[in-house]
PDB file as gemmi writes it, atoms N, CA and C in Angstrom:
CRYST1    1.000    1.000    1.000  90.00  90.00  90.00 P 1                      
ATOM      1  N   MET A   1      73.162 -36.810   1.283  1.00  0.00           N  
ATOM      2  CA  MET A   1      71.969 -36.323   1.940  1.00  0.00           C  
ATOM      3  C   MET A   1      70.878 -37.382   1.826  1.00  0.00           C  
ATOM      4  N   ILE A   2      70.247 -37.683   2.936  1.00  0.00           N  
ATOM      5  CA  ILE A   2      69.213 -38.704   2.947  1.00  0.00           C  
ATOM      6  C   ILE A   2      67.895 -38.084   2.492  1.00  0.00           C  
ATOM      7  N   THR A   3      67.275 -38.709   1.509  1.00  0.00           N  
ATOM      8  CA  THR A   3      65.941 -38.282   1.095  1.00  0.00           C  
ATOM      9  C   THR A   3      64.978 -39.388   1.470  1.00  0.00           C  
ATOM     10  N   LEU A   4      64.000 -39.052   2.275  1.00  0.00           N  
ATOM     11  CA  LEU A   4      63.033 -40.037   2.729  1.00  0.00           C  
ATOM     12  C   LEU A   4      61.838 -40.018   1.796  1.00  0.00           C  
ATOM     13  N   GLN A   5      61.747 -41.049   0.967  1.00  0.00           N  
ATOM     14  CA  GLN A   5      60.672 -41.142  -0.008  1.00  0.00           C  
ATOM     15  C   GLN A   5      59.909 -42.433   0.213  1.00  0.00           C  
ATOM     16  N   ARG A   6      58.679 -42.458  -0.251  1.00  0.00           N  
ATOM     17  CA  ARG A   6      57.899 -43.684  -0.215  1.00  0.00           C  
ATOM     18  C   ARG A   6      58.434 -44.602  -1.296  1.00  0.00           C  
ATOM     19  N   ARG A   7      58.648 -45.858  -0.927  1.00  0.00           N  
ATOM     20  CA  ARG A   7      59.151 -46.820  -1.900  1.00  0.00           C  
ATOM     21  C   ARG A   7      58.053 -47.194  -2.881  1.00  0.00           C  
ATOM     22  N   GLN A   8      58.421 -47.263  -4.131  1.00  0.00           N  
ATOM     23  CA  GLN A   8      57.473 -47.659  -5.163  1.00  0.00           C  
ATOM     24  C   GLN A   8      57.429 -49.178  -5.224  1.00  0.00           C  
ATOM     25  N   LEU A   9      56.240 -49.753  -5.191  1.00  0.00           N  
ATOM     26  CA  LEU A   9      56.073 -51.196  -5.210  1.00  0.00           C  
ATOM     27  C   LEU A   9      55.936 -51.661  -6.658  1.00  0.00           C  
ATOM     28  N   VAL A  10      56.982 -52.271  -7.154  1.00  0.00           N  
ATOM     29  CA  VAL A  10      57.020 -52.708  -8.549  1.00  0.00           C  
ATOM     30  C   VAL A  10      56.033 -53.845  -8.775  1.00  0.00           C  
ATOM     31  N   GLY A  11      55.801 -54.666  -7.739  1.00  0.00           N  
ATOM     32  CA  GLY A  11      54.886 -55.793  -7.871  1.00  0.00           C  
ATOM     33  C   GLY A  11      53.475 -55.381  -8.244  1.00  0.00           C  
ATOM     34  N   HIS A  12      53.024 -54.229  -7.751  1.00  0.00           N  
ATOM     35  CA  HIS A  12      51.690 -53.735  -8.121  1.00  0.00           C  
ATOM     36  C   HIS A  12      51.599 -53.507  -9.630  1.00  0.00           C  
ATOM     37  N   ASP A  13      52.613 -52.863 -10.175  1.00  0.00           N  
ATOM     38  CA  ASP A  13      52.603 -52.580 -11.610  1.00  0.00           C  
ATOM     39  C   ASP A  13      52.640 -53.860 -12.439  1.00  0.00           C  
ATOM     40  N   ILE A  14      53.437 -54.821 -12.003  1.00  0.00           N  
ATOM     41  CA  ILE A  14      53.529 -56.088 -12.735  1.00  0.00           C  
ATOM     42  C   ILE A  14      52.192 -56.806 -12.734  1.00  0.00           C  
ATOM     43  N   LEU A  15      51.538 -56.864 -11.571  1.00  0.00           N  
ATOM     44  CA  LEU A  15      50.247 -57.554 -11.484  1.00  0.00           C  
ATOM     45  C   LEU A  15      49.161 -56.824 -12.257  1.00  0.00           C  
ATOM     46  N   LEU A  16      49.184 -55.502 -12.236  1.00  0.00           N  
ATOM     47  CA  LEU A  16      48.201 -54.751 -13.029  1.00  0.00           C  
ATOM     48  C   LEU A  16      48.413 -54.984 -14.517  1.00  0.00           C  
ATOM     49  N   ALA A  17      49.653 -55.085 -14.946  1.00  0.00           N  
ATOM     50  CA  ALA A  17      49.923 -55.351 -16.358  1.00  0.00           C  
ATOM     51  C   ALA A  17      49.469 -56.755 -16.746  1.00  0.00           C  
ATOM     52  N   ARG A  18      49.612 -57.706 -15.848  1.00  0.00           N  
ATOM     53  CA  ARG A  18      49.207 -59.090 -16.146  1.00  0.00           C  
ATOM     54  C   ARG A  18      47.693 -59.263 -16.166  1.00  0.00           C  
ATOM     55  N   HIS A  19      46.997 -58.675 -15.176  1.00  0.00           N  
ATOM     56  CA  HIS A  19      45.588 -59.028 -14.971  1.00  0.00           C  
ATOM     57  C   HIS A  19      44.610 -57.868 -15.124  1.00  0.00           C  
ATOM     58  N   GLY A  20      45.069 -56.628 -15.091  1.00  0.00           N  
ATOM     59  CA  GLY A  20      44.183 -55.485 -15.302  1.00  0.00           C  
ATOM     60  C   GLY A  20      43.051 -55.411 -14.303  1.00  0.00           C  
ATOM     61  N   ASN A  21      41.799 -55.359 -14.807  1.00  0.00           N  
ATOM     62  CA  ASN A  21      40.620 -55.183 -13.961  1.00  0.00           C  
ATOM     63  C   ASN A  21      40.161 -56.454 -13.264  1.00  0.00           C  
ATOM     64  N   HIS A  22      40.862 -57.547 -13.436  1.00  0.00           N  
ATOM     65  CA  HIS A  22      40.454 -58.813 -12.827  1.00  0.00           C  
ATOM     66  C   HIS A  22      41.025 -59.005 -11.424  1.00  0.00           C  
ATOM     67  N   ILE A  23      41.631 -57.983 -10.867  1.00  0.00           N  
ATOM     68  CA  ILE A  23      42.212 -58.068  -9.524  1.00  0.00           C  
ATOM     69  C   ILE A  23      41.179 -57.586  -8.508  1.00  0.00           C  
ATOM     70  N   CYS A  24      40.906 -58.437  -7.497  1.00  0.00           N  
ATOM     71  CA  CYS A  24      39.984 -58.054  -6.422  1.00  0.00           C  
ATOM     72  C   CYS A  24      40.713 -57.277  -5.330  1.00  0.00           C  
ATOM     73  N   SER A  25      41.854 -57.798  -4.897  1.00  0.00           N  
ATOM     74  CA  SER A  25      42.613 -57.135  -3.842  1.00  0.00           C  
ATOM     75  C   SER A  25      44.084 -57.499  -3.973  1.00  0.00           C  
ATOM     76  N   MET A  26      44.919 -56.621  -3.384  1.00  0.00           N  
ATOM     77  CA  MET A  26      46.363 -56.860  -3.369  1.00  0.00           C  
ATOM     78  C   MET A  26      46.894 -56.610  -1.967  1.00  0.00           C  
ATOM     79  N   ARG A  27      47.928 -57.373  -1.612  1.00  0.00           N  
ATOM     80  CA  ARG A  27      48.594 -57.163  -0.331  1.00  0.00           C  
ATOM     81  C   ARG A  27      50.086 -57.348  -0.531  1.00  0.00           C  
ATOM     82  N   VAL A  28      50.866 -56.752   0.357  1.00  0.00           N  
ATOM     83  CA  VAL A  28      52.326 -56.830   0.274  1.00  0.00           C  
ATOM     84  C   VAL A  28      52.810 -57.877   1.261  1.00  0.00           C  
ATOM     85  N   ASP A  29      53.553 -58.851   0.772  1.00  0.00           N  
ATOM     86  CA  ASP A  29      54.189 -59.871   1.603  1.00  0.00           C  
ATOM     87  C   ASP A  29      55.629 -59.426   1.821  1.00  0.00           C  
ATOM     88  N   ARG A  30      55.854 -58.657   2.884  1.00  0.00           N  
ATOM     89  CA  ARG A  30      57.177 -58.066   3.117  1.00  0.00           C  
ATOM     90  C   ARG A  30      58.233 -59.114   3.425  1.00  0.00           C  
ATOM     91  N   GLY A  31      57.837 -60.199   4.057  1.00  0.00           N  
ATOM     92  CA  GLY A  31      58.785 -61.247   4.396  1.00  0.00           C  
ATOM     93  C   GLY A  31      59.425 -61.883   3.172  1.00  0.00           C  
ATOM     94  N   ASN A  32      58.640 -62.064   2.127  1.00  0.00           N  
ATOM     95  CA  ASN A  32      59.144 -62.681   0.901  1.00  0.00           C  
ATOM     96  C   ASN A  32      59.469 -61.664  -0.178  1.00  0.00           C  
ATOM     97  N   GLY A  33      59.180 -60.389   0.066  1.00  0.00           N  
ATOM     98  CA  GLY A  33      59.465 -59.353  -0.919  1.00  0.00           C  
ATOM     99  C   GLY A  33      58.601 -59.461  -2.162  1.00  0.00           C  
ATOM    100  N   ARG A  34      57.326 -59.779  -1.975  1.00  0.00           N  
ATOM    101  CA  ARG A  34      56.415 -59.980  -3.106  1.00  0.00           C  
ATOM    102  C   ARG A  34      55.095 -59.250  -2.857  1.00  0.00           C  
ATOM    103  N   VAL A  35      54.364 -59.025  -3.935  1.00  0.00           N  
ATOM    104  CA  VAL A  35      53.008 -58.502  -3.858  1.00  0.00           C  
ATOM    105  C   VAL A  35      52.082 -59.622  -4.315  1.00  0.00           C  
ATOM    106  N   VAL A  36      51.040 -59.901  -3.519  1.00  0.00           N  
ATOM    107  CA  VAL A  36      50.124 -60.999  -3.803  1.00  0.00           C  
ATOM    108  C   VAL A  36      48.771 -60.411  -4.175  1.00  0.00           C  
ATOM    109  N   ALA A  37      48.189 -60.929  -5.265  1.00  0.00           N  
ATOM    110  CA  ALA A  37      46.892 -60.434  -5.737  1.00  0.00           C  
ATOM    111  C   ALA A  37      45.876 -61.567  -5.739  1.00  0.00           C  
ATOM    112  N   LEU A  38      44.660 -61.252  -5.280  1.00  0.00           N  
ATOM    113  CA  LEU A  38      43.533 -62.170  -5.366  1.00  0.00           C  
ATOM    114  C   LEU A  38      42.725 -61.770  -6.588  1.00  0.00           C  
ATOM    115  N   LEU A  39      42.480 -62.733  -7.480  1.00  0.00           N  
ATOM    116  CA  LEU A  39      41.815 -62.437  -8.746  1.00  0.00           C  
ATOM    117  C   LEU A  39      40.329 -62.753  -8.672  1.00  0.00           C  
ATOM    118  N   ASP A  40      39.572 -62.294  -9.694  1.00  0.00           N  
ATOM    119  CA  ASP A  40      38.119 -62.492  -9.749  1.00  0.00           C  
ATOM    120  C   ASP A  40      37.723 -63.959  -9.674  1.00  0.00           C  
ATOM    121  N   ASP A  41      38.471 -64.830 -10.332  1.00  0.00           N  
ATOM    122  CA  ASP A  41      38.115 -66.249 -10.382  1.00  0.00           C  
ATOM    123  C   ASP A  41      38.565 -67.019  -9.140  1.00  0.00           C  
ATOM    124  N   GLY A  42      39.112 -66.339  -8.135  1.00  0.00           N  
ATOM    125  CA  GLY A  42      39.521 -66.970  -6.888  1.00  0.00           C  
ATOM    126  C   GLY A  42      40.969 -67.417  -6.869  1.00  0.00           C  
ATOM    127  N   SER A  43      41.659 -67.310  -7.985  1.00  0.00           N  
ATOM    128  CA  SER A  43      43.061 -67.698  -8.013  1.00  0.00           C  
ATOM    129  C   SER A  43      43.929 -66.582  -7.428  1.00  0.00           C  
ATOM    130  N   VAL A  44      45.159 -66.950  -7.122  1.00  0.00           N  
ATOM    131  CA  VAL A  44      46.099 -66.021  -6.508  1.00  0.00           C  
ATOM    132  C   VAL A  44      47.334 -65.942  -7.394  1.00  0.00           C  
ATOM    133  N   ASP A  45      47.839 -64.735  -7.602  1.00  0.00           N  
ATOM    134  CA  ASP A  45      49.073 -64.538  -8.358  1.00  0.00           C  
ATOM    135  C   ASP A  45      49.965 -63.612  -7.552  1.00  0.00           C  
ATOM    136  N   SER A  46      51.268 -63.750  -7.730  1.00  0.00           N  
ATOM    137  CA  SER A  46      52.198 -62.881  -7.022  1.00  0.00           C  
ATOM    138  C   SER A  46      53.292 -62.428  -7.972  1.00  0.00           C  
ATOM    139  N   ALA A  47      53.932 -61.339  -7.607  1.00  0.00           N  
ATOM    140  CA  ALA A  47      55.020 -60.773  -8.410  1.00  0.00           C  
ATOM    141  C   ALA A  47      56.088 -60.251  -7.454  1.00  0.00           C  
ATOM    142  N   PRO A  48      57.359 -60.341  -7.874  1.00  0.00           N  
ATOM    143  CA  PRO A  48      58.426 -59.809  -7.013  1.00  0.00           C  
ATOM    144  C   PRO A  48      58.302 -58.301  -6.867  1.00  0.00           C  
ATOM    145  N   ASN A  49      58.764 -57.826  -5.738  1.00  0.00           N  
ATOM    146  CA  ASN A  49      58.626 -56.406  -5.445  1.00  0.00           C  
ATOM    147  C   ASN A  49      59.863 -55.601  -5.810  1.00  0.00           C  
ATOM    148  N   LEU A  50      60.905 -56.253  -6.322  1.00  0.00           N  
ATOM    149  CA  LEU A  50      62.134 -55.574  -6.686  1.00  0.00           C  
ATOM    150  C   LEU A  50      62.448 -55.825  -8.154  1.00  0.00           C  
ATOM    151  N   ILE A  51      62.994 -54.828  -8.812  1.00  0.00           N  
ATOM    152  CA  ILE A  51      63.435 -55.003 -10.187  1.00  0.00           C  
ATOM    153  C   ILE A  51      64.689 -55.865 -10.202  1.00  0.00           C  
ATOM    154  N   SER A  52      65.608 -55.567  -9.308  1.00  0.00           N  
ATOM    155  CA  SER A  52      66.862 -56.299  -9.210  1.00  0.00           C  
ATOM    156  C   SER A  52      67.149 -56.536  -7.739  1.00  0.00           C  
ATOM    157  N   PRO A  53      67.560 -57.766  -7.346  1.00  0.00           N  
ATOM    158  CA  PRO A  53      67.803 -58.035  -5.920  1.00  0.00           C  
ATOM    159  C   PRO A  53      68.898 -57.166  -5.324  1.00  0.00           C  
ATOM    160  N   GLY A  54      69.885 -56.742  -6.103  1.00  0.00           N  
ATOM    161  CA  GLY A  54      70.969 -55.927  -5.580  1.00  0.00           C  
ATOM    162  C   GLY A  54      70.693 -54.437  -5.599  1.00  0.00           C  
ATOM    163  N   LEU A  55      69.501 -54.049  -6.015  1.00  0.00           N  
ATOM    164  CA  LEU A  55      69.160 -52.632  -6.137  1.00  0.00           C  
ATOM    165  C   LEU A  55      69.014 -51.996  -4.762  1.00  0.00           C  
ATOM    166  N   GLN A  56      69.720 -50.900  -4.526  1.00  0.00           N  
ATOM    167  CA  GLN A  56      69.628 -50.175  -3.261  1.00  0.00           C  
ATOM    168  C   GLN A  56      68.486 -49.167  -3.351  1.00  0.00           C  
ATOM    169  N   LEU A  57      67.428 -49.406  -2.595  1.00  0.00           N  
ATOM    170  CA  LEU A  57      66.276 -48.516  -2.609  1.00  0.00           C  
ATOM    171  C   LEU A  57      66.522 -47.327  -1.684  1.00  0.00           C  
ATOM    172  N   PRO A  58      65.884 -46.184  -1.942  1.00  0.00           N  
ATOM    173  CA  PRO A  58      66.049 -45.032  -1.042  1.00  0.00           C  
ATOM    174  C   PRO A  58      65.441 -45.323   0.326  1.00  0.00           C  
ATOM    175  N   ASP A  59      66.006 -44.694   1.343  1.00  0.00           N  
ATOM    176  CA  ASP A  59      65.515 -44.889   2.700  1.00  0.00           C  
ATOM    177  C   ASP A  59      64.164 -44.216   2.879  1.00  0.00           C  
ATOM    178  N   THR A  60      63.319 -44.856   3.674  1.00  0.00           N  
ATOM    179  CA  THR A  60      62.049 -44.265   4.070  1.00  0.00           C  
ATOM    180  C   THR A  60      62.125 -43.953   5.557  1.00  0.00           C  
ATOM    181  N   PHE A  61      61.178 -43.192   6.056  1.00  0.00           N  
ATOM    182  CA  PHE A  61      61.150 -42.853   7.480  1.00  0.00           C  
ATOM    183  C   PHE A  61      61.046 -44.119   8.330  1.00  0.00           C  
ATOM    184  N   GLU A  62      60.194 -45.059   7.904  1.00  0.00           N  
ATOM    185  CA  GLU A  62      60.016 -46.300   8.649  1.00  0.00           C  
ATOM    186  C   GLU A  62      61.283 -47.140   8.646  1.00  0.00           C  
ATOM    187  N   SER A  63      61.979 -47.206   7.510  1.00  0.00           N  
ATOM    188  CA  SER A  63      63.193 -48.018   7.453  1.00  0.00           C  
ATOM    189  C   SER A  63      64.300 -47.419   8.323  1.00  0.00           C  
ATOM    190  N   VAL A  64      64.374 -46.099   8.388  1.00  0.00           N  
ATOM    191  CA  VAL A  64      65.380 -45.465   9.248  1.00  0.00           C  
ATOM    192  C   VAL A  64      65.073 -45.778  10.713  1.00  0.00           C  
ATOM    193  N   LEU A  65      63.817 -45.673  11.118  1.00  0.00           N  
ATOM    194  CA  LEU A  65      63.456 -45.990  12.497  1.00  0.00           C  
ATOM    195  C   LEU A  65      63.670 -47.464  12.803  1.00  0.00           C  
ATOM    196  N   ARG A  66      63.353 -48.337  11.851  1.00  0.00           N  
ATOM    197  CA  ARG A  66      63.499 -49.769  12.057  1.00  0.00           C  
ATOM    198  C   ARG A  66      64.970 -50.146  12.241  1.00  0.00           C  
ATOM    199  N   GLU A  67      65.863 -49.507  11.501  1.00  0.00           N  
ATOM    200  CA  GLU A  67      67.283 -49.839  11.571  1.00  0.00           C  
ATOM    201  C   GLU A  67      67.992 -49.149  12.739  1.00  0.00           C  
ATOM    202  N   ASP A  68      67.567 -47.951  13.121  1.00  0.00           N  
ATOM    203  CA  ASP A  68      68.309 -47.147  14.091  1.00  0.00           C  
ATOM    204  C   ASP A  68      67.560 -46.912  15.391  1.00  0.00           C  
ATOM    205  N   TRP A  69      66.610 -47.763  15.745  1.00  0.00           N  
ATOM    206  CA  TRP A  69      65.803 -47.502  16.937  1.00  0.00           C  
ATOM    207  C   TRP A  69      66.647 -47.557  18.205  1.00  0.00           C  
ATOM    208  N   LYS A  70      67.677 -48.394  18.259  1.00  0.00           N  
ATOM    209  CA  LYS A  70      68.512 -48.461  19.458  1.00  0.00           C  
ATOM    210  C   LYS A  70      69.287 -47.154  19.656  1.00  0.00           C  
ATOM    211  N   PHE A  71      69.774 -46.598  18.564  1.00  0.00           N  
ATOM    212  CA  PHE A  71      70.492 -45.327  18.630  1.00  0.00           C  
ATOM    213  C   PHE A  71      69.579 -44.213  19.146  1.00  0.00           C  
ATOM    214  N   PHE A  72      68.362 -44.128  18.591  1.00  0.00           N  
ATOM    215  CA  PHE A  72      67.423 -43.088  19.017  1.00  0.00           C  
ATOM    216  C   PHE A  72      66.981 -43.307  20.467  1.00  0.00           C  
ATOM    217  N   ALA A  73      66.825 -44.573  20.897  1.00  0.00           N  
ATOM    218  CA  ALA A  73      66.469 -44.851  22.293  1.00  0.00           C  
ATOM    219  C   ALA A  73      67.602 -44.420  23.222  1.00  0.00           C  
ATOM    220  N   GLY A  74      68.853 -44.630  22.799  1.00  0.00           N  
ATOM    221  CA  GLY A  74      69.992 -44.189  23.600  1.00  0.00           C  
ATOM    222  C   GLY A  74      70.043 -42.677  23.730  1.00  0.00           C  
ATOM    223  N   LEU A  75      69.791 -41.976  22.611  1.00  0.00           N  
ATOM    224  CA  LEU A  75      69.753 -40.509  22.661  1.00  0.00           C  
ATOM    225  C   LEU A  75      68.662 -40.010  23.601  1.00  0.00           C  
ATOM    226  N   LEU A  76      67.502 -40.658  23.541  1.00  0.00           N  
ATOM    227  CA  LEU A  76      66.403 -40.272  24.425  1.00  0.00           C  
ATOM    228  C   LEU A  76      66.772 -40.499  25.887  1.00  0.00           C  
ATOM    229  N   ALA A  77      67.422 -41.617  26.180  1.00  0.00           N  
ATOM    230  CA  ALA A  77      67.823 -41.901  27.560  1.00  0.00           C  
ATOM    231  C   ALA A  77      68.858 -40.883  28.050  1.00  0.00           C  
ATOM    232  N   ILE A  78      69.816 -40.543  27.204  1.00  0.00           N  
ATOM    233  CA  ILE A  78      70.823 -39.550  27.591  1.00  0.00           C  
ATOM    234  C   ILE A  78      70.176 -38.189  27.821  1.00  0.00           C  
ATOM    235  N   ALA A  79      69.280 -37.777  26.921  1.00  0.00           N  
ATOM    236  CA  ALA A  79      68.616 -36.482  27.067  1.00  0.00           C  
ATOM    237  C   ALA A  79      67.765 -36.440  28.337  1.00  0.00           C  
ATOM    238  N   THR A  80      67.088 -37.542  28.644  1.00  0.00           N  
ATOM    239  CA  THR A  80      66.280 -37.604  29.861  1.00  0.00           C  
ATOM    240  C   THR A  80      67.169 -37.527  31.103  1.00  0.00           C  
ATOM    241  N   GLY A  81      68.292 -38.230  31.069  1.00  0.00           N  
ATOM    242  CA  GLY A  81      69.217 -38.192  32.203  1.00  0.00           C  
ATOM    243  C   GLY A  81      69.807 -36.815  32.424  1.00  0.00           C  
ATOM    244  N   VAL A  82      70.234 -36.159  31.351  1.00  0.00           N  
ATOM    245  CA  VAL A  82      70.798 -34.809  31.466  1.00  0.00           C  
ATOM    246  C   VAL A  82      69.735 -33.834  31.962  1.00  0.00           C  
ATOM    247  N   GLY A  83      68.522 -33.948  31.455  1.00  0.00           N  
ATOM    248  CA  GLY A  83      67.437 -33.081  31.931  1.00  0.00           C  
ATOM    249  C   GLY A  83      67.140 -33.300  33.407  1.00  0.00           C  
ATOM    250  N   GLY A  84      67.154 -34.554  33.846  1.00  0.00           N  
ATOM    251  CA  GLY A  84      66.935 -34.851  35.264  1.00  0.00           C  
ATOM    252  C   GLY A  84      68.040 -34.293  36.144  1.00  0.00           C  
ATOM    253  N   LEU A  85      69.290 -34.422  35.675  1.00  0.00           N  
ATOM    254  CA  LEU A  85      70.406 -33.857  36.442  1.00  0.00           C  
ATOM    255  C   LEU A  85      70.310 -32.340  36.537  1.00  0.00           C  
ATOM    256  N   MET A  86      69.919 -31.692  35.453  1.00  0.00           N  
ATOM    257  CA  MET A  86      69.775 -30.232  35.478  1.00  0.00           C  
ATOM    258  C   MET A  86      68.667 -29.801  36.431  1.00  0.00           C  
ATOM    259  N   MET A  87      67.560 -30.539  36.436  1.00  0.00           N  
ATOM    260  CA  MET A  87      66.478 -30.199  37.362  1.00  0.00           C  
ATOM    261  C   MET A  87      66.906 -30.400  38.810  1.00  0.00           C  
ATOM    262  N   ALA A  88      67.645 -31.493  39.070  1.00  0.00           N  
ATOM    263  CA  ALA A  88      68.114 -31.750  40.433  1.00  0.00           C  
ATOM    264  C   ALA A  88      69.102 -30.673  40.875  1.00  0.00           C  
ATOM    265  N   ALA A  89      69.982 -30.261  39.957  1.00  0.00           N  
ATOM    266  CA  ALA A  89      70.945 -29.203  40.294  1.00  0.00           C  
ATOM    267  C   ALA A  89      70.229 -27.889  40.562  1.00  0.00           C  
ATOM    268  N   ALA A  90      69.236 -27.557  39.759  1.00  0.00           N  
ATOM    269  CA  ALA A  90      68.488 -26.309  39.981  1.00  0.00           C  
ATOM    270  C   ALA A  90      67.733 -26.358  41.299  1.00  0.00           C  
ATOM    271  N   TRP A  91      67.168 -27.493  41.629  1.00  0.00           N  
ATOM    272  CA  TRP A  91      66.436 -27.647  42.884  1.00  0.00           C  
ATOM    273  C   TRP A  91      67.383 -27.479  44.071  1.00  0.00           C  
ATOM    274  N   THR A  92      68.564 -28.125  43.957  1.00  0.00           N  
ATOM    275  CA  THR A  92      69.536 -28.050  45.045  1.00  0.00           C  
ATOM    276  C   THR A  92      70.080 -26.638  45.205  1.00  0.00           C  
ATOM    277  N   LEU A  93      70.446 -26.001  44.104  1.00  0.00           N  
ATOM    278  CA  LEU A  93      70.973 -24.644  44.179  1.00  0.00           C  
ATOM    279  C   LEU A  93      69.923 -23.655  44.665  1.00  0.00           C  
ATOM    280  N   GLY A  94      68.693 -23.868  44.255  1.00  0.00           N  
ATOM    281  CA  GLY A  94      67.622 -22.981  44.712  1.00  0.00           C  
ATOM    282  C   GLY A  94      67.391 -23.098  46.200  1.00  0.00           C  
ATOM    283  N   GLY A  95      67.518 -24.300  46.735  1.00  0.00           N  
ATOM    284  CA  GLY A  95      67.313 -24.501  48.168  1.00  0.00           C  
ATOM    285  C   GLY A  95      68.462 -23.990  49.000  1.00  0.00           C  
ATOM    286  N   THR A  96      69.685 -24.066  48.491  1.00  0.00           N  
ATOM    287  CA  THR A  96      70.838 -23.624  49.279  1.00  0.00           C  
ATOM    288  C   THR A  96      71.113 -22.134  49.121  1.00  0.00           C  
ATOM    289  N   ALA A  97      70.736 -21.536  48.013  1.00  0.00           N  
ATOM    290  CA  ALA A  97      71.042 -20.127  47.774  1.00  0.00           C  
ATOM    291  C   ALA A  97      70.110 -19.204  48.545  1.00  0.00           C  
ATOM    292  N   MET A  98      68.891 -19.654  48.820  1.00  0.00           N  
ATOM    293  CA  MET A  98      67.946 -18.796  49.536  1.00  0.00           C  
ATOM    294  C   MET A  98      68.031 -19.056  51.033  1.00  0.00           C  
ATOM    295  N   GLY A  99      67.830 -18.015  51.776  1.00  0.00           N  
ATOM    296  CA  GLY A  99      67.785 -18.153  53.230  1.00  0.00           C  
ATOM    297  C   GLY A  99      66.416 -18.628  53.670  1.00  0.00           C  
ATOM    298  N   ALA A 100      66.247 -18.770  54.972  1.00  0.00           N  
ATOM    299  CA  ALA A 100      64.977 -19.253  55.516  1.00  0.00           C  
ATOM    300  C   ALA A 100      63.850 -18.253  55.270  1.00  0.00           C  
ATOM    301  N   GLU A 101      64.170 -16.951  55.370  1.00  0.00           N  
ATOM    302  CA  GLU A 101      63.144 -15.932  55.157  1.00  0.00           C  
ATOM    303  C   GLU A 101      62.675 -15.919  53.703  1.00  0.00           C  
ATOM    304  N   ALA A 102      63.613 -16.038  52.760  1.00  0.00           N  
ATOM    305  CA  ALA A 102      63.246 -16.045  51.347  1.00  0.00           C  
ATOM    306  C   ALA A 102      62.410 -17.281  51.010  1.00  0.00           C  
ATOM    307  N   THR A 103      62.746 -18.401  51.615  1.00  0.00           N  
ATOM    308  CA  THR A 103      61.970 -19.631  51.392  1.00  0.00           C  
ATOM    309  C   THR A 103      60.554 -19.461  51.929  1.00  0.00           C  
ATOM    310  N   GLN A 104      60.418 -18.828  53.094  1.00  0.00           N  
ATOM    311  CA  GLN A 104      59.092 -18.588  53.680  1.00  0.00           C  
ATOM    312  C   GLN A 104      58.268 -17.660  52.792  1.00  0.00           C  
ATOM    313  N   ILE A 105      58.883 -16.603  52.263  1.00  0.00           N  
ATOM    314  CA  ILE A 105      58.169 -15.677  51.396  1.00  0.00           C  
ATOM    315  C   ILE A 105      57.726 -16.383  50.105  1.00  0.00           C  
ATOM    316  N   MET A 106      58.613 -17.183  49.491  1.00  0.00           N  
ATOM    317  CA  MET A 106      58.279 -17.874  48.242  1.00  0.00           C  
ATOM    318  C   MET A 106      57.172 -18.899  48.449  1.00  0.00           C  
ATOM    319  N   SER A 107      57.214 -19.602  49.590  1.00  0.00           N  
ATOM    320  CA  SER A 107      56.159 -20.596  49.840  1.00  0.00           C  
ATOM    321  C   SER A 107      54.828 -19.928  50.130  1.00  0.00           C  
ATOM    322  N   THR A 108      54.836 -18.718  50.722  1.00  0.00           N  
ATOM    323  CA  THR A 108      53.609 -17.975  50.985  1.00  0.00           C  
ATOM    324  C   THR A 108      52.969 -17.553  49.678  1.00  0.00           C  
ATOM    325  N   TYR A 109      53.755 -17.019  48.746  1.00  0.00           N  
ATOM    326  CA  TYR A 109      53.199 -16.592  47.467  1.00  0.00           C  
ATOM    327  C   TYR A 109      52.807 -17.746  46.588  1.00  0.00           C  
ATOM    328  N   ALA A 110      53.436 -18.898  46.756  1.00  0.00           N  
ATOM    329  CA  ALA A 110      53.121 -20.065  45.929  1.00  0.00           C  
ATOM    330  C   ALA A 110      51.797 -20.701  46.335  1.00  0.00           C  
ATOM    331  N   SER A 111      51.288 -20.413  47.531  1.00  0.00           N  
ATOM    332  CA  SER A 111      50.048 -21.049  47.981  1.00  0.00           C  
ATOM    333  C   SER A 111      48.807 -20.399  47.394  1.00  0.00           C  
ATOM    334  N   PHE A 112      48.926 -19.237  46.766  1.00  0.00           N  
ATOM    335  CA  PHE A 112      47.743 -18.578  46.199  1.00  0.00           C  
ATOM    336  C   PHE A 112      47.297 -19.237  44.986  1.00  0.00           C  
TER     337      PHE A 112                                                      
END                                                                             
């Protein structure tokens, strides 16, 4: 069963343990898998964001969408196509099943 949880950023904890109240700001460098901190004295420090490189983290909502967006886009396209076909079939059957008099009556009531 997939549990979608927010990933805990280990780099924040490491930097807080190293520098405490001397941190001005922190940002996540997702490309390198690190957290970067700007310190009071203007220096910069960074810490890895993973405890172990081989550690499998739980899936998040964003990671599922990032990995499976093509699958979800395909499902959306199929659902849209099936819905369009159903509407076209209903339109066609509605036009052929009613006679001219019924069509005239329905169009008269639809104009109000």
